[in-house]
XYZ file of C-alpha atoms in Angstrom:
352
model
C -152.624 -73.462 -25.733
C -155.420 -73.593 -23.249
C -157.299 -70.490 -24.796
C -156.120 -68.243 -27.480
C -158.325 -65.161 -28.540
C -157.827 -62.675 -31.278
C -159.665 -59.304 -30.202
C -159.119 -55.737 -30.297
C -161.315 -55.747 -26.938
C -158.454 -56.562 -24.502
C -159.565 -54.705 -21.181
C -163.112 -56.773 -21.474
C -161.443 -60.104 -21.934
C -159.224 -59.660 -19.330
C -161.913 -58.629 -16.903
C -164.094 -61.867 -18.194
C -161.265 -64.097 -17.636
C -160.438 -62.893 -14.117
C -164.397 -63.721 -13.476
C -163.722 -67.326 -14.717
C -160.637 -67.999 -12.735
C -161.454 -66.056 -9.499
C -158.012 -65.637 -8.351
C -156.970 -64.841 -4.821
C -154.903 -61.924 -6.009
C -153.968 -60.468 -9.138
C -150.247 -59.178 -10.449
C -149.427 -57.359 -13.361
C -146.056 -57.637 -14.892
C -144.862 -55.012 -17.332
C -141.542 -53.423 -18.300
C -140.921 -49.821 -18.004
C -142.124 -48.927 -21.419
C -145.205 -50.803 -21.383
C -145.776 -49.021 -17.739
C -145.688 -45.475 -19.682
C -147.493 -46.285 -23.064
C -150.031 -49.045 -22.288
C -150.610 -49.858 -18.539
C -152.489 -46.686 -17.974
C -154.987 -47.360 -20.810
C -155.477 -50.664 -19.309
C -156.011 -49.635 -15.854
C -158.608 -47.065 -16.880
C -160.709 -49.662 -18.902
C -160.101 -53.035 -16.975
C -161.225 -53.455 -13.249
C -159.037 -56.198 -12.896
C -155.691 -54.455 -14.206
C -156.740 -51.416 -12.149
C -156.807 -53.064 -8.969
C -153.798 -55.278 -9.401
C -150.425 -55.007 -7.901
C -147.790 -53.851 -10.572
C -144.576 -55.490 -11.008
C -141.985 -53.348 -13.125
C -138.852 -54.880 -14.756
C -136.427 -53.183 -16.928
C -136.932 -53.468 -20.811
C -134.591 -55.289 -23.481
C -133.334 -58.880 -23.983
C -130.383 -57.896 -21.823
C -132.573 -57.617 -18.928
C -134.503 -61.267 -19.444
C -132.099 -62.831 -16.809
C -131.874 -64.213 -13.411
C -131.652 -60.714 -11.645
C -134.735 -59.745 -13.108
C -136.463 -63.091 -12.596
C -135.276 -63.109 -8.929
C -136.976 -59.584 -8.603
C -140.420 -60.697 -9.806
C -140.302 -63.684 -7.525
C -139.886 -61.233 -4.615
C -142.716 -58.955 -5.612
C -145.056 -62.100 -5.568
C -143.500 -63.141 -2.115
C -144.022 -59.461 -0.807
C -147.809 -59.221 -2.322
C -148.458 -62.770 -0.733
C -149.165 -64.564 -3.747
C -150.777 -67.924 -3.419
C -150.975 -70.840 -5.822
C -154.470 -69.241 -6.955
C -153.091 -65.848 -7.521
C -152.950 -64.907 -11.347
C -150.086 -63.000 -12.867
C -150.868 -61.100 -16.181
C -147.919 -60.423 -18.383
C -148.629 -57.248 -20.486
C -145.645 -56.574 -22.877
C -143.206 -57.806 -25.855
C -141.418 -61.062 -25.706
C -139.199 -60.319 -22.795
C -141.993 -59.736 -20.677
C -144.103 -62.949 -21.891
C -141.221 -65.100 -21.705
C -139.914 -64.247 -18.416
C -143.299 -63.579 -16.593
C -144.426 -66.757 -17.663
C -141.191 -68.633 -16.326
C -141.676 -66.513 -13.236
C -145.247 -67.741 -12.966
C -144.577 -71.385 -13.740
C -141.883 -71.663 -11.042
C -143.335 -69.449 -8.135
C -145.036 -71.972 -5.650
C -144.491 -74.807 -8.309
C -146.908 -72.938 -10.734
C -149.438 -70.139 -10.655
C -152.109 -69.281 -13.457
C -150.881 -66.611 -16.026
C -152.363 -64.595 -18.594
C -149.899 -63.116 -21.735
C -151.049 -59.848 -23.352
C -148.296 -59.430 -25.959
C -148.051 -55.444 -26.846
C -145.666 -55.761 -29.711
C -146.059 -57.546 -32.927
C -142.844 -59.723 -32.161
C -144.726 -60.609 -28.961
C -147.727 -61.347 -30.637
C -146.215 -63.523 -33.219
C -143.621 -65.375 -31.495
C -143.055 -65.157 -27.794
C -146.816 -65.574 -26.427
C -147.517 -68.799 -28.302
C -146.073 -72.221 -28.064
C -145.480 -72.551 -24.343
C -142.103 -71.849 -24.197
C -140.709 -69.868 -21.446
C -137.323 -68.720 -19.726
C -134.365 -66.455 -19.360
C -130.932 -66.007 -20.714
C -128.130 -67.173 -18.590
C -124.451 -67.116 -18.685
C -124.592 -64.931 -22.243
C -126.612 -67.585 -23.771
C -130.323 -66.968 -25.272
C -133.090 -68.791 -23.484
C -130.565 -71.314 -21.710
C -132.808 -71.972 -18.823
C -136.813 -72.462 -19.122
C -139.593 -74.721 -19.327
C -142.645 -75.599 -21.268
C -146.353 -74.501 -20.095
C -149.072 -73.050 -22.017
C -150.497 -69.866 -20.531
C -154.158 -70.220 -19.182
C -155.083 -67.509 -21.851
C -153.310 -65.544 -24.692
C -154.781 -62.228 -25.977
C -153.553 -61.267 -29.373
C -154.497 -57.587 -30.227
C -153.313 -54.756 -32.441
C -154.946 -52.304 -30.221
C -151.314 -51.329 -28.703
C -149.099 -51.402 -31.817
C -149.651 -47.724 -32.364
C -147.144 -47.123 -29.713
C -144.698 -49.112 -31.767
C -141.739 -47.557 -33.975
C -141.290 -48.663 -37.589
C -138.185 -50.468 -36.096
C -140.566 -52.460 -33.624
C -143.092 -53.319 -36.149
C -140.242 -54.926 -38.486
C -138.986 -56.756 -35.439
C -142.197 -58.730 -35.223
C -142.502 -58.793 -39.028
C -139.296 -60.726 -39.296
C -141.059 -63.956 -37.540
C -143.973 -63.625 -39.727
C -141.768 -63.747 -42.888
C -140.341 -66.977 -41.308
C -143.646 -68.538 -40.729
C -144.077 -67.900 -44.591
C -140.815 -69.138 -45.690
C -141.516 -72.390 -43.924
C -144.856 -72.977 -45.118
C -145.900 -70.976 -48.718
C -144.480 -69.303 -51.486
C -147.657 -67.573 -51.890
C -147.665 -66.202 -48.285
C -144.090 -65.266 -48.450
C -144.708 -63.193 -51.642
C -147.574 -61.481 -50.019
C -145.637 -60.577 -46.881
C -142.546 -59.366 -48.892
C -144.768 -57.113 -50.953
C -146.448 -55.745 -47.884
C -145.426 -52.494 -46.056
C -145.899 -53.269 -42.370
C -144.833 -49.638 -41.603
C -148.121 -48.682 -42.979
C -150.491 -51.381 -41.324
C -154.018 -50.832 -40.672
C -155.224 -52.408 -37.284
C -157.921 -54.897 -38.463
C -156.385 -56.175 -41.657
C -152.976 -57.044 -39.600
C -155.261 -58.787 -37.002
C -156.158 -61.320 -39.822
C -152.779 -61.400 -41.128
C -151.562 -62.159 -37.637
C -154.072 -65.032 -37.374
C -152.900 -66.600 -40.586
C -149.180 -66.292 -39.227
C -149.783 -67.810 -35.613
C -151.934 -70.489 -37.118
C -148.641 -71.588 -38.832
C -146.665 -71.925 -35.615
C -149.762 -73.566 -33.806
C -149.861 -76.080 -36.621
C -146.341 -77.097 -35.716
C -146.609 -76.698 -32.073
C -149.688 -79.066 -31.874
C -147.924 -81.720 -33.750
C -144.716 -81.471 -31.410
C -145.442 -79.801 -28.200
C -142.225 -80.400 -26.517
C -139.830 -79.147 -29.570
C -138.405 -82.722 -30.183
C -138.865 -82.966 -33.903
C -140.794 -81.185 -36.598
C -141.446 -78.072 -34.435
C -137.761 -77.132 -35.009
C -138.932 -75.844 -38.068
C -140.110 -72.780 -36.075
C -136.213 -72.451 -35.378
C -135.599 -71.322 -39.122
C -132.866 -68.770 -38.884
C -132.661 -68.944 -35.027
C -129.246 -70.550 -34.699
C -127.624 -67.727 -36.707
C -129.697 -65.130 -34.872
C -129.023 -66.303 -31.576
C -125.243 -66.270 -32.047
C -125.713 -62.728 -33.633
C -127.752 -61.493 -30.280
C -124.917 -63.203 -28.101
C -122.192 -61.369 -30.045
C -123.888 -58.154 -29.761
C -124.510 -58.504 -26.116
C -120.787 -59.267 -25.772
C -120.375 -55.940 -27.503
C -122.768 -54.277 -25.163
C -124.558 -53.116 -28.085
C -127.679 -55.287 -27.969
C -129.403 -56.499 -31.015
C -133.166 -57.150 -31.052
C -134.429 -60.409 -31.421
C -136.479 -59.636 -34.475
C -133.695 -58.068 -36.470
C -131.373 -60.825 -35.458
C -134.024 -63.328 -37.003
C -134.150 -61.107 -40.281
C -130.267 -61.439 -40.545
C -130.123 -65.229 -39.524
C -132.761 -66.105 -42.012
C -130.486 -64.684 -44.967
C -127.387 -66.949 -43.540
C -129.744 -69.647 -43.283
C -131.016 -69.491 -46.852
C -127.445 -69.168 -47.749
C -126.490 -72.526 -45.714
C -129.691 -73.990 -47.403
C -128.446 -73.260 -50.837
C -125.001 -74.807 -49.978
C -126.564 -77.981 -48.273
C -129.853 -78.343 -50.259
C -129.469 -76.143 -53.500
C -131.962 -73.867 -52.292
C -133.184 -71.489 -55.194
C -130.871 -68.630 -55.678
C -134.060 -66.729 -57.091
C -135.532 -66.510 -53.646
C -132.292 -66.274 -51.695
C -131.569 -62.957 -53.539
C -135.198 -61.700 -53.401
C -135.245 -62.265 -49.446
C -131.812 -60.853 -49.078
C -132.810 -57.728 -50.909
C -135.632 -57.488 -48.796
C -133.556 -57.301 -45.570
C -131.162 -55.261 -46.707
C -133.780 -52.446 -47.936
C -135.690 -52.921 -44.780
C -133.364 -54.220 -41.821
C -129.727 -53.358 -42.954
C -126.966 -55.830 -41.672
C -125.390 -57.277 -38.878
C -121.740 -56.360 -39.136
C -118.943 -58.584 -38.232
C -115.636 -59.520 -39.540
C -113.925 -62.708 -40.968
C -111.982 -63.029 -37.658
C -115.371 -63.110 -35.713
C -116.659 -66.339 -37.696
C -115.039 -68.585 -35.349
C -116.601 -66.660 -31.936
C -120.143 -67.070 -33.956
C -119.650 -70.560 -34.581
C -118.497 -71.201 -30.986
C -121.842 -69.768 -29.869
C -123.824 -72.149 -32.137
C -122.009 -75.098 -30.967
C -123.965 -74.328 -27.625
C -127.272 -74.761 -29.291
C -129.293 -77.139 -27.210
C -130.369 -79.109 -30.401
C -126.831 -80.193 -31.210
C -125.422 -83.849 -30.954
C -121.998 -83.750 -31.860
C -118.848 -81.194 -31.801
C -118.104 -81.543 -35.510
C -121.314 -80.022 -36.773
C -124.172 -77.983 -36.058
C -127.703 -79.191 -36.388
C -130.055 -76.407 -38.351
C -133.504 -76.188 -39.817
C -132.816 -75.655 -43.582
C -135.123 -75.166 -46.554
C -134.843 -77.246 -49.689
C -137.605 -74.983 -51.240
C -139.890 -72.236 -49.902
C -142.506 -74.312 -47.755
C -140.077 -77.504 -47.786
C -138.303 -77.759 -44.344
C -135.841 -80.126 -43.107
C -135.310 -80.154 -39.327
C -132.211 -81.429 -37.426
C -129.955 -81.289 -40.503
C -126.366 -81.390 -39.562
C -123.989 -79.031 -41.484
C -120.120 -79.234 -41.148
C -118.268 -76.119 -39.712
C -116.672 -75.621 -43.123
C -119.967 -74.838 -44.686
C -121.388 -72.753 -41.741
C -118.124 -70.775 -41.890
C -118.542 -70.407 -45.578
C -122.318 -69.215 -45.230
C -120.881 -66.413 -42.691
C -118.617 -65.344 -45.309
C -121.003 -65.281 -48.130
C -123.476 -63.409 -45.768
C -120.751 -60.678 -45.382
C -120.314 -60.519 -49.205
C -123.920 -60.245 -49.599
C -125.099 -57.709 -47.174
C -122.439 -55.780 -46.126
C-alpha cells in the first residue's frame, strides 16, 4: 500500500493527493448507485472530483465482468487519458476491484485512488493490491496485483447504506477477528453494526484493516500465509457462483458469512475446531444473515465450483484455510472431497 489514510475529510484528502500527483487529466469511476447518493456530495466539496470526467458502470457483482471493463477502457480512450492521468474509483468493492484493474492495464498502468463508500469495500476490496473481474461465471478469475496510489478509508458515506449493506462488510470484519483473536471475535459478535456511530466505527475499521495489512505485508503475492484472509471464501465463492447461475445474485459479504459457517464445520471435521465457537458463530449468522439455501443434490455442483479455485493443487482434494482454534490458522490445508461434502450437509442441518 503506497498510502492508506483513515479520515472523514474525504474531499480535502482527494484534492491534496491530486495536487501532489499533478495528473494530466482526472477520471472518476462510480456505479449508478454511487452516482446518485455519493457523487453529488463529493462534486460539491472537491475541486478535483467536480472537474473530473465521470465514468458510470452498472452496480452489482454480476456486472464485474469483461463487458464493463471494456466500457471503462473505452471511456478512458474517449477522454484521451494518458499514462499520467488519474482514475479515482469511488464505490463498493465491485468499483474498486474493476476500476483498479482498468487502471493497471490501460496503457500498461495509470495512477489510481480507491475511495470505498461501503463497509465491505473499506474492509476488504480496497486494501491488499488485488484487482480483477469475474470471468466465465467464476469469481475474480482474471486480475493482477497492484497497490493503489492512495486508499481513503472513511465512514462518511455509510449513512447511505442499508442494514443489509452494513452486514455485508461486517462479515469480513468478523473474518479478520476469527483468524486473529478470541477477544476481538467476542467484541464483534456482541456489537450491533446496524446502530453504529461514525467515529467509533472508524476506529474499529482501523483495527480490522490492520489485521489484513499484517498478512499482506508478510505475503504480498498471496502465496502463503496471506491465504488466511481467504477463510470462508472457498465456500463463499461457490455459493456466489451458484447464485449467479440461478440469476439470483448473492452479495459477497453474505456469501462470506455463510461460507465461514461451512469452513468452521470443516475445521471441526479436519482439526477438531471447538463446537462452542462453531455454535456461537452459526447462531449469530442465522440471526443476522439467514442462510444460503441449497439441497443435497446441489453439493456436487458446489464442489465442482470449488475445484476451480486457483489455490488447488490436485483433483482429489480442495485446499482450504481452516482454523484449529480462533486465532490459530492453517493455510493450504487439503481436505478430501468426502469431508467437503459432509461439511455442506452439516451446514444444511445447522442453518436451514
